[in-house]
XYZ file of C-alpha atoms in Angstrom:
620
model
C -9.520 4.740 10.776
C -9.559 7.290 8.004
C -11.871 9.938 6.528
C -15.230 8.287 7.200
C -17.387 6.349 4.772
C -20.141 6.840 2.164
C -22.851 4.628 3.720
C -24.993 4.500 0.556
C -22.229 2.727 -1.351
C -23.187 -0.769 -2.524
C -19.919 -1.958 -1.015
C -21.427 -1.435 2.437
C -24.969 -2.537 1.722
C -25.105 -6.297 2.181
C -26.054 -8.357 5.204
C -23.220 -10.207 6.928
C -25.631 -11.619 9.509
C -28.950 -10.544 10.963
C -27.315 -10.841 14.387
C -24.498 -8.482 15.285
C -22.043 -10.198 17.696
C -22.743 -9.472 21.340
C -19.094 -8.589 21.960
C -19.529 -5.550 19.700
C -19.810 -2.428 21.880
C -19.666 0.147 19.093
C -22.178 2.744 18.044
C -23.463 4.477 14.939
C -23.441 8.259 14.988
C -26.519 9.421 13.055
C -25.298 12.976 12.385
C -26.096 14.248 8.877
C -28.554 11.397 8.355
C -25.856 8.751 8.582
C -27.292 5.229 8.779
C -25.606 1.938 9.617
C -26.851 -1.559 8.661
C -26.042 -5.257 9.075
C -22.697 -4.746 7.274
C -21.622 -1.297 8.447
C -22.225 -1.668 12.172
C -20.211 1.243 13.552
C -19.525 4.863 12.593
C -17.913 7.505 14.773
C -16.030 10.756 14.204
C -13.352 12.524 16.236
C -12.486 16.097 15.247
C -11.368 18.027 18.325
C -7.796 18.041 17.112
C -8.769 19.217 13.618
C -11.228 21.836 14.932
C -8.477 23.342 17.135
C -6.469 24.064 13.994
C -8.975 24.562 11.167
C -12.482 25.820 10.624
C -14.527 22.706 9.864
C -17.520 22.230 7.602
C -20.863 20.828 8.689
C -20.039 17.442 7.118
C -16.972 17.251 9.377
C -19.249 16.725 12.351
C -20.373 13.332 11.111
C -18.801 10.064 9.964
C -19.721 10.905 6.359
C -16.890 10.595 3.825
C -16.688 13.687 1.665
C -13.420 13.015 -0.228
C -13.618 9.315 -1.107
C -10.456 8.139 0.618
C -12.158 6.510 3.592
C -14.746 4.668 1.486
C -12.100 3.444 -0.947
C -9.861 2.014 1.764
C -12.601 0.434 3.870
C -14.259 -1.251 0.867
C -10.860 -2.608 -0.214
C -10.446 -4.185 3.209
C -13.927 -5.665 3.587
C -16.437 -4.404 1.038
C -19.410 -6.458 -0.163
C -19.480 -8.274 -3.525
C -20.693 -5.751 -6.115
C -21.176 -7.044 -9.710
C -20.647 -4.600 -12.534
C -18.330 -2.287 -10.620
C -16.206 -0.075 -12.901
C -14.760 3.383 -13.280
C -15.794 5.101 -16.506
C -15.949 1.632 -18.099
C -12.489 0.642 -16.940
C -11.792 -2.406 -14.711
C -15.361 -3.706 -15.119
C -16.143 -6.734 -12.936
C -17.193 -7.801 -9.466
C -15.675 -5.706 -6.697
C -15.137 -7.203 -3.269
C -13.017 -6.524 -0.241
C -10.356 -8.797 1.177
C -12.746 -9.938 3.949
C -16.139 -9.496 2.258
C -18.052 -11.270 5.040
C -16.608 -9.146 7.824
C -18.541 -6.462 9.676
C -17.017 -3.035 9.223
C -16.868 0.173 11.280
C -15.467 3.564 10.416
C -13.630 5.946 12.726
C -13.303 9.302 11.036
C -10.078 10.967 12.194
C -8.940 12.809 9.046
C -10.175 16.185 7.784
C -7.792 17.140 5.008
C -5.127 16.288 7.575
C -5.049 13.775 10.446
C -4.312 15.210 13.887
C -2.786 13.334 16.839
C -5.649 14.007 19.244
C -8.187 12.614 16.780
C -6.063 9.603 15.904
C -5.606 8.675 19.561
C -9.334 9.188 20.252
C -10.077 6.882 17.325
C -7.763 4.216 18.702
C -9.377 4.451 22.131
C -12.833 4.048 20.657
C -11.910 1.168 18.389
C -10.275 -0.703 21.275
C -13.285 -0.152 23.539
C -15.722 -1.083 20.799
C -14.116 -4.475 20.230
C -12.682 -4.405 16.687
C -10.422 -7.241 15.497
C -8.409 -5.425 12.824
C -7.481 -1.755 12.488
C -6.574 -0.567 8.996
C -4.531 2.654 8.924
C -4.140 4.237 5.516
C -2.490 7.276 6.981
C 0.892 8.327 8.339
C 3.505 11.052 8.600
C 5.708 12.236 5.726
C 8.844 10.969 7.440
C 9.571 8.629 10.384
C 8.598 10.007 13.790
C 10.112 8.898 17.109
C 7.880 6.242 18.628
C 7.240 8.262 21.809
C 6.057 11.231 19.725
C 4.058 9.231 17.180
C 0.325 8.981 17.862
C 0.063 6.023 15.464
C 2.884 4.116 17.175
C 1.396 4.799 20.638
C -2.206 4.074 19.678
C -1.315 0.919 17.782
C 0.723 -0.360 20.737
C -2.377 -0.154 22.934
C -4.425 -1.859 20.223
C -1.953 -4.735 19.890
C -1.844 -5.023 23.686
C -5.606 -5.696 23.431
C -5.163 -8.367 20.761
C -5.969 -6.166 17.759
C -3.885 -6.493 14.574
C -2.869 -3.094 13.211
C -1.999 -2.759 9.491
C -0.515 0.550 8.235
C 0.671 2.182 5.035
C 4.406 2.414 4.421
C 4.097 5.907 2.930
C 4.237 7.473 -0.526
C 7.664 9.145 -0.438
C 9.492 6.564 -2.539
C 11.721 5.594 -4.036
C 13.964 7.504 -1.619
C 15.913 5.470 0.912
C 14.695 5.404 4.535
C 11.422 7.077 3.571
C 9.266 4.284 5.039
C 6.978 5.382 7.896
C 4.863 3.493 10.477
C 7.957 1.477 11.370
C 7.096 0.242 14.887
C 7.614 -3.550 15.115
C 4.114 -4.174 16.469
C 2.525 -2.808 13.258
C 2.277 -4.585 9.900
C 3.663 -2.075 7.399
C 2.647 -2.334 3.754
C 4.407 -1.179 0.562
C 2.613 -0.852 -2.793
C 3.024 -2.701 -6.056
C 1.162 -3.284 -9.309
C -1.406 -5.832 -10.433
C -1.699 -7.648 -13.754
C -4.060 -5.064 -15.198
C -3.347 -2.256 -17.610
C -5.571 0.487 -19.022
C -4.577 0.643 -22.652
C -5.718 3.477 -24.873
C -3.781 3.342 -28.128
C -3.512 5.789 -31.002
C -3.769 4.320 -34.513
C -2.405 6.773 -37.039
C -3.644 7.159 -40.590
C -0.455 5.460 -41.871
C -1.304 2.341 -39.835
C 1.234 2.977 -37.085
C 0.020 1.963 -33.622
C 1.205 4.086 -30.675
C 0.785 2.598 -27.181
C -0.989 4.820 -24.690
C -3.038 4.645 -21.495
C -6.161 6.179 -19.984
C -8.916 5.202 -17.587
C -11.673 6.359 -19.894
C -11.011 3.583 -22.411
C -13.995 4.367 -24.688
C -13.006 3.473 -28.205
C -13.753 5.682 -31.166
C -15.578 3.654 -33.832
C -12.867 1.357 -35.329
C -12.037 2.089 -38.949
C -13.267 5.684 -38.646
C -10.309 8.008 -38.924
C -10.594 11.494 -37.496
C -8.585 14.577 -38.363
C -5.580 15.058 -36.080
C -4.658 18.598 -35.091
C -1.904 20.100 -32.944
C -3.356 22.198 -30.129
C -1.185 25.174 -31.160
C -2.846 25.125 -34.609
C -6.261 25.001 -32.927
C -5.730 27.980 -30.627
C -8.221 30.784 -30.294
C -7.247 34.156 -31.645
C -6.484 35.669 -28.285
C -4.651 32.673 -26.806
C -0.928 32.532 -26.299
C 0.616 29.555 -28.224
C 2.618 28.647 -25.062
C -0.725 28.155 -23.260
C -2.626 26.611 -26.142
C -0.116 23.775 -26.587
C -1.171 22.608 -23.074
C -4.875 22.886 -23.937
C -5.447 25.200 -20.986
C -8.951 26.457 -20.361
C -10.368 28.821 -23.060
C -7.291 28.481 -25.326
C -8.903 26.441 -28.123
C -11.088 27.647 -30.985
C -14.217 25.449 -31.303
C -14.442 25.914 -35.088
C -10.955 24.449 -35.441
C -11.443 21.631 -32.900
C -14.891 20.310 -33.768
C -14.778 16.642 -34.831
C -11.027 16.401 -34.396
C -8.502 14.613 -32.193
C -6.365 17.265 -30.498
C -2.713 16.707 -29.550
C -1.813 18.497 -26.302
C 1.281 18.573 -24.090
C 0.750 16.965 -20.693
C 1.185 18.843 -17.435
C -0.275 18.772 -13.920
C -3.923 19.310 -14.908
C -4.424 16.785 -17.697
C -8.042 15.968 -16.880
C -8.982 19.632 -17.415
C -7.321 19.484 -20.852
C -9.680 16.761 -21.974
C -12.582 18.814 -20.603
C -11.395 21.826 -22.635
C -11.228 19.731 -25.822
C -14.634 18.194 -25.100
C -16.262 21.585 -24.563
C -14.690 22.825 -27.834
C -16.285 19.978 -29.755
C -13.305 17.648 -30.123
C -13.767 13.869 -30.309
C -10.530 12.781 -28.676
C -7.240 13.838 -27.085
C -3.659 12.705 -27.355
C -1.629 13.845 -24.366
C 2.125 13.843 -24.890
C 4.102 13.305 -21.716
C 6.486 16.231 -21.333
C 8.971 14.225 -19.276
C 10.963 11.091 -19.901
C 9.216 9.031 -17.219
C 6.283 6.698 -17.903
C 2.838 8.258 -18.433
C 0.026 7.503 -15.965
C -3.672 6.972 -16.750
C -6.295 9.479 -15.629
C -10.070 9.908 -15.730
C -10.623 11.964 -18.883
C -13.861 13.343 -20.280
C -13.635 11.750 -23.722
C -11.461 9.120 -25.449
C -7.890 10.074 -24.535
C -4.483 8.510 -24.987
C -1.567 9.446 -22.757
C 1.664 8.619 -24.619
C 5.334 8.865 -23.785
C 7.439 11.783 -24.935
C 9.210 9.538 -27.458
C 5.964 8.290 -28.947
C 4.551 11.809 -28.880
C 7.474 12.963 -30.970
C 6.644 10.183 -33.478
C 3.023 11.394 -33.701
C 4.105 15.003 -34.215
C 6.578 13.873 -36.914
C 3.764 12.014 -38.716
C 1.539 15.101 -38.517
C 4.233 17.327 -40.006
C 4.734 14.939 -42.939
C 1.162 13.903 -43.732
C -0.959 16.181 -45.924
C -4.096 15.368 -43.893
C -3.071 13.540 -40.703
C -5.725 11.299 -39.189
C -6.055 8.839 -36.318
C -8.445 7.053 -34.010
C -8.184 5.973 -30.375
C -8.731 2.362 -29.289
C -8.985 1.530 -25.582
C -9.361 -1.577 -23.456
C -8.661 -2.935 -19.975
C -6.050 -5.674 -20.363
C -5.724 -8.330 -17.673
C -3.407 -11.323 -17.445
C 0.119 -12.489 -18.123
C 0.755 -9.973 -20.880
C 1.037 -7.418 -18.065
C 4.096 -8.210 -15.982
C 3.221 -8.010 -12.290
C 3.793 -7.361 -9.536
C 6.291 -4.519 -9.885
C 6.984 -1.937 -7.181
C 5.143 1.375 -7.444
C 7.470 4.332 -7.897
C 5.882 6.221 -4.968
C 6.136 3.347 -2.456
C 8.352 4.364 0.466
C 11.410 2.209 1.044
C 13.763 1.099 3.774
C 16.025 0.866 5.606
C 14.114 1.712 8.736
C 15.165 5.254 9.593
C 14.465 4.881 13.334
C 15.507 1.320 14.157
C 17.420 -0.279 11.263
C 17.460 -3.629 13.102
C 13.739 -3.943 12.216
C 13.156 -4.413 8.485
C 10.488 -2.163 7.063
C 8.292 -2.315 5.055
C 7.076 -5.749 6.066
C 5.296 -6.780 2.870
C 3.950 -5.365 -0.368
C 0.453 -5.602 -1.793
C -1.565 -4.135 -4.695
C -1.600 -0.354 -4.494
C -1.397 0.840 -8.090
C -4.633 1.742 -9.911
C -7.011 0.061 -7.489
C -10.764 0.052 -8.113
C -12.890 0.468 -4.974
C -15.898 2.323 -3.565
C -15.901 6.111 -3.487
C -17.878 8.947 -1.985
C -20.531 10.491 -4.206
C -20.198 13.671 -2.199
C -17.192 14.625 -4.329
C -16.193 14.486 -7.974
C -14.238 11.677 -9.620
C -11.048 13.706 -9.919
C -11.677 16.852 -7.825
C -14.353 18.799 -6.007
C -15.108 20.699 -9.217
C -15.576 17.480 -11.269
C -19.317 17.067 -11.852
C -18.972 13.295 -12.308
C -20.005 11.781 -8.955
C -19.418 8.064 -9.220
C -19.812 5.046 -6.876
C -16.343 3.668 -7.708
C -12.955 5.156 -8.436
C -9.437 4.016 -9.347
C -6.658 5.533 -7.242
C -3.153 4.627 -6.164
C -1.038 4.719 -3.016
C 0.121 2.696 -0.067
C -3.279 3.786 1.293
C -4.662 1.297 -1.227
C -2.175 -1.507 -0.517
C -2.675 -1.323 3.264
C -6.374 -2.412 3.255
C -5.559 -5.354 0.986
C -3.444 -6.715 3.843
C -6.052 -5.689 6.420
C -8.512 -7.854 4.559
C -6.062 -10.766 4.532
C -5.476 -10.286 8.250
C -9.247 -10.499 8.719
C -9.372 -13.800 6.849
C -6.558 -15.233 8.958
C -8.223 -13.999 12.139
C -11.536 -15.632 11.166
C -9.837 -18.987 10.632
C -7.527 -18.691 13.643
C -9.400 -16.511 16.182
C -6.961 -17.349 18.959
C -3.834 -16.130 17.118
C -1.979 -13.071 18.413
C -1.425 -10.032 16.178
C 2.234 -11.095 15.894
C 1.241 -14.586 14.728
C -1.101 -13.135 12.092
C 1.658 -10.781 10.972
C 4.216 -13.593 10.796
C 1.836 -15.755 8.747
C 1.412 -12.977 6.204
C 5.113 -12.170 6.065
C 6.643 -15.647 5.889
C 4.374 -16.820 3.079
C 5.039 -13.909 0.697
C 6.523 -14.345 -2.775
C 9.195 -12.411 -4.640
C 8.699 -13.267 -8.309
C 6.397 -11.849 -10.997
C 3.861 -13.768 -13.041
C 6.690 -14.260 -15.558
C 8.793 -16.122 -13.013
C 11.276 -13.244 -12.759
C 12.312 -11.359 -9.646
C 10.059 -8.429 -8.736
C 11.375 -5.206 -10.230
C 11.301 -1.566 -9.226
C 9.406 0.959 -11.332
C 12.730 1.766 -13.038
C 13.283 -1.842 -14.111
C 16.012 -2.739 -11.643
C 15.762 -5.721 -9.309
C 13.778 -4.917 -6.158
C 14.942 -6.028 -2.705
C 13.551 -6.302 0.853
C 13.824 -2.555 1.351
C 11.185 -2.305 -1.380
C 8.934 -5.244 -0.598
C 9.904 -6.442 2.862
C 9.344 -10.190 3.139
C 7.613 -10.232 -0.249
C 4.252 -9.826 -1.923
C 1.336 -11.123 0.138
C -0.174 -14.522 -0.696
C -3.642 -14.689 0.971
C -4.276 -18.429 0.698
C -0.836 -19.443 1.960
C -1.084 -17.033 4.899
C -3.984 -19.095 6.249
C -1.696 -22.109 6.720
C 1.870 -20.932 7.345
C 2.982 -24.026 9.285
C 5.131 -22.061 11.729
C 5.019 -18.524 13.083
C 7.367 -16.154 14.863
C 5.158 -15.099 17.752
C 5.656 -12.105 20.031
C 3.964 -10.794 23.169
C 3.533 -7.307 24.593
C 6.599 -8.048 26.755
C 8.705 -8.383 23.596
C 7.479 -5.001 22.413
C 8.203 -3.414 25.782
C 11.687 -4.886 25.720
C 12.173 -3.394 22.287
C 11.408 0.047 23.721
C 13.834 -0.669 26.572
C 16.573 -1.681 24.143
C 16.294 1.624 22.229
C 16.824 3.455 25.521
C 13.328 4.457 26.633
C 13.045 5.457 30.256
C 10.095 5.049 32.599
C 8.491 8.307 31.506
C 8.588 7.340 27.828
C 7.385 3.802 28.563
C 4.382 5.255 30.371
C 2.938 6.404 27.045
C 2.758 2.790 25.957
C 2.143 0.882 29.155
C 0.074 1.859 32.193
C 2.026 -0.274 34.663
C 5.538 -0.149 35.989
C 7.957 -2.194 33.854
C 11.438 -3.400 34.746
C 13.643 -3.330 31.653
C 15.971 -6.287 31.077
C 19.716 -5.845 30.663
C 20.708 -4.897 27.141
C 23.223 -6.985 25.199
C 25.070 -6.332 21.974
C 22.425 -8.175 19.947
C 19.297 -7.316 21.938
C 17.515 -5.507 19.082
C 18.459 -8.097 16.468
C 17.263 -10.818 18.852
C 13.687 -9.479 18.837
C 11.605 -12.411 17.540
C 10.826 -10.665 14.264
C 10.000 -12.643 11.079
C 12.903 -10.978 9.274
C 16.584 -10.857 10.274
C 18.460 -7.563 9.921
C 22.032 -6.786 10.991
C 22.759 -3.145 10.085
C 26.277 -3.207 11.514
C 27.920 -6.632 11.153
C 31.122 -6.519 13.234
C 34.451 -7.816 12.052
C 33.834 -11.045 13.941
C 30.732 -13.206 13.806
C 27.376 -12.194 15.249
C 24.768 -14.675 16.475
C 21.066 -13.936 16.903
C 18.216 -16.064 18.177
C 14.709 -16.759 16.895
C 11.827 -18.915 18.158
C 9.274 -20.669 15.985
C 5.864 -21.855 17.059
C 4.084 -24.743 15.352
C 0.597 -23.784 14.227
C 0.167 -26.683 11.801
C 0.589 -30.430 11.808
C 3.483 -32.246 13.449
C 6.564 -32.437 11.280
C 10.272 -31.911 10.794
C 11.428 -28.594 9.302
C 14.841 -28.195 7.714
C 16.689 -24.944 7.247
C 17.616 -23.821 3.729
C 19.782 -20.772 3.138
C 20.234 -18.272 0.353
C 23.260 -16.492 1.798
C 23.790 -12.754 1.236
C 26.694 -12.051 -1.051
C 29.981 -12.316 0.810
C 28.347 -13.376 4.073
C 28.645 -16.800 5.692
C 25.431 -17.880 7.415
C 25.057 -20.874 9.741
C 21.820 -22.095 11.390
C 21.901 -24.277 14.518
C 20.161 -26.632 14.781
C 19.625 -27.161 11.047
C 16.359 -29.045 11.611
C 13.487 -28.678 14.051
C 10.973 -31.357 14.944
C 7.533 -30.280 16.146
C 5.286 -32.937 17.706
C 2.271 -30.873 18.706
C 0.429 -27.625 18.035
C 1.806 -24.494 19.778
C 5.101 -26.239 20.536
C 7.977 -23.773 20.345
C 11.590 -24.390 19.244
C 14.453 -21.889 19.169
C 17.428 -21.709 16.824
C 20.498 -19.548 16.391
C 21.741 -17.946 13.200
C 25.375 -16.888 12.952
C 26.549 -14.402 10.312
C 30.127 -13.574 9.396
C 31.702 -11.546 6.607
C 33.852 -13.506 4.140
C 35.766 -10.502 2.833
C 37.263 -7.252 4.038
C 34.990 -4.916 2.083
C 31.941 -7.088 1.495
C 28.717 -5.367 2.483
C 30.496 -2.262 3.824
C 29.205 0.272 1.294
C 25.730 -1.138 1.065
C 23.382 -3.817 2.300
C 23.329 -7.349 0.938
C 20.324 -9.654 1.029
C 19.578 -13.336 1.519
C 16.876 -15.606 2.861
C 16.289 -18.323 5.418
C 13.608 -20.899 4.720
C 12.294 -23.518 7.077
C 10.501 -26.254 5.114
C 8.730 -29.485 5.950
C 8.095 -30.194 2.285
C 4.638 -28.603 2.402
C 5.154 -25.296 4.196
C 7.938 -22.862 3.389
C 8.481 -20.371 6.222
C 10.661 -17.659 4.698
C 12.569 -14.857 6.386
C 14.629 -12.207 4.588
C 18.220 -11.735 5.772
C 19.500 -8.151 5.496
C 23.149 -7.354 6.354
C 25.505 -4.400 6.247
C 29.059 -4.587 7.516
C 29.995 -2.119 10.241
C 32.472 0.646 9.532
C 35.998 -0.026 10.765
C 36.060 -0.181 14.547
C 32.271 -0.060 14.944
C 30.609 -2.929 16.718
C 27.031 -4.090 16.517
C 24.706 -1.981 18.668
């Protein structure tokens, strides 16, 4: 459910099977010449909400993707294998979605913005059509009360019908409690990096190598040095130097720029700067980041290197000292252990859960930084005005990480078709990992140690999720009870459930007792608190033992400390008791630990998140 799809993309032009499953009740809207096939078997659009607010274009009355976002996310989830996929030469290789042999359908509900009426109509159609997984790379800018949130309401009805719903955590990080799509029945995904980097280095005439980045990694002929000129010195006669230093449109003099590498100051429109240099006859661009933060690669029009402010100052110092400063630009896509990954993306929204802190969000993290996937050729690579219309693009966001997990959920569903959405979610969460390819703990974009508020239960591990050993299962009754525990009355419950429901009595630990794969106590009282969890065996018979990594200053006890499972689907419950060891431990901030159930082959991991209650405050 997103902004439609570009049906001509090679990512949606393969045959899954000549026979579409009989349980599929969907349809393909043929507006604007849209055509489905034996991969893309459904396409619908819903725009009554958007049309009530905005004047729509003709393309908005079809499932056609005109901005690229819908095609990118759907191909990431389940696109075909496409050899030779790349973006301006970067990230060249075979592209494929997480579930490449799945059928796909698009429900267009976004038209610049995504409106509640269209989102709910999309959910209704997807449920009726018979989808297995719904991937939602959309959300609000801040948490919305469940009863007022079309995504929370629609996804509840989907889960009630056995559909796993995966959603983006949001792009408002790294601010605390910025995570959205926080309902416990959804699988909420943060974003992190992959072991790939788009290097585009500057080699100065004195032999000094300056590290830089860019998507257009075309290399100027090695050994050929080109004159290096400051944009201010290349300005046209009528240009203001304060504009020329940014290489703004029409500020450069072609006779001064031709055949040269131009040094510009970075700002919000860097791609246009490389276009200005290209049109003036330049051969390359060095963009100096004007801030202290790390530079980001972009899709430039000619060989370009984006460098840090510090390195930019070094280049400018060289130019001021050299009689005839020269340089060349050398680019490459680097993959492997030389690139430390994963690390959390700076934009990825973080916990704690702003609505219900007893439920840890996000749930997991997945690749969401500089992701190559299909794109719409109805729009330019970087903007509507960009004349480069390409079949693939590299973009970032939790919109990109979400479909990675949707694809994994599809794989798990294909292997275990009888599993509930909660079981699939648990399998993905409890098999996650928390260390980089260097064996170090995952870090934030600022270099500090990340924690469950950044990555939830950890980074997804697709193969392990297919055989988790045990799962924390939940039913629709558990989700209804959750709504009861947060105080919803019959009128509010009616938005989620079309039958009368008698709420159970609430206890002090009702919310923390929800059978969630993580354990969060946002207000640990002065005494001990005990919560309960139930595990279901989905693997071979065996004995699982509990292993604890206790949060700092918190005593944790698990009873019983071992669980024996003799048959598939057998369930066993355990209690976990937490107690503070010191007066001020965990009062000012949260502390983190982990519970692992292991039979020697499977490791079923759950984060433990604890904050001590203020004086006199008891657990809710």
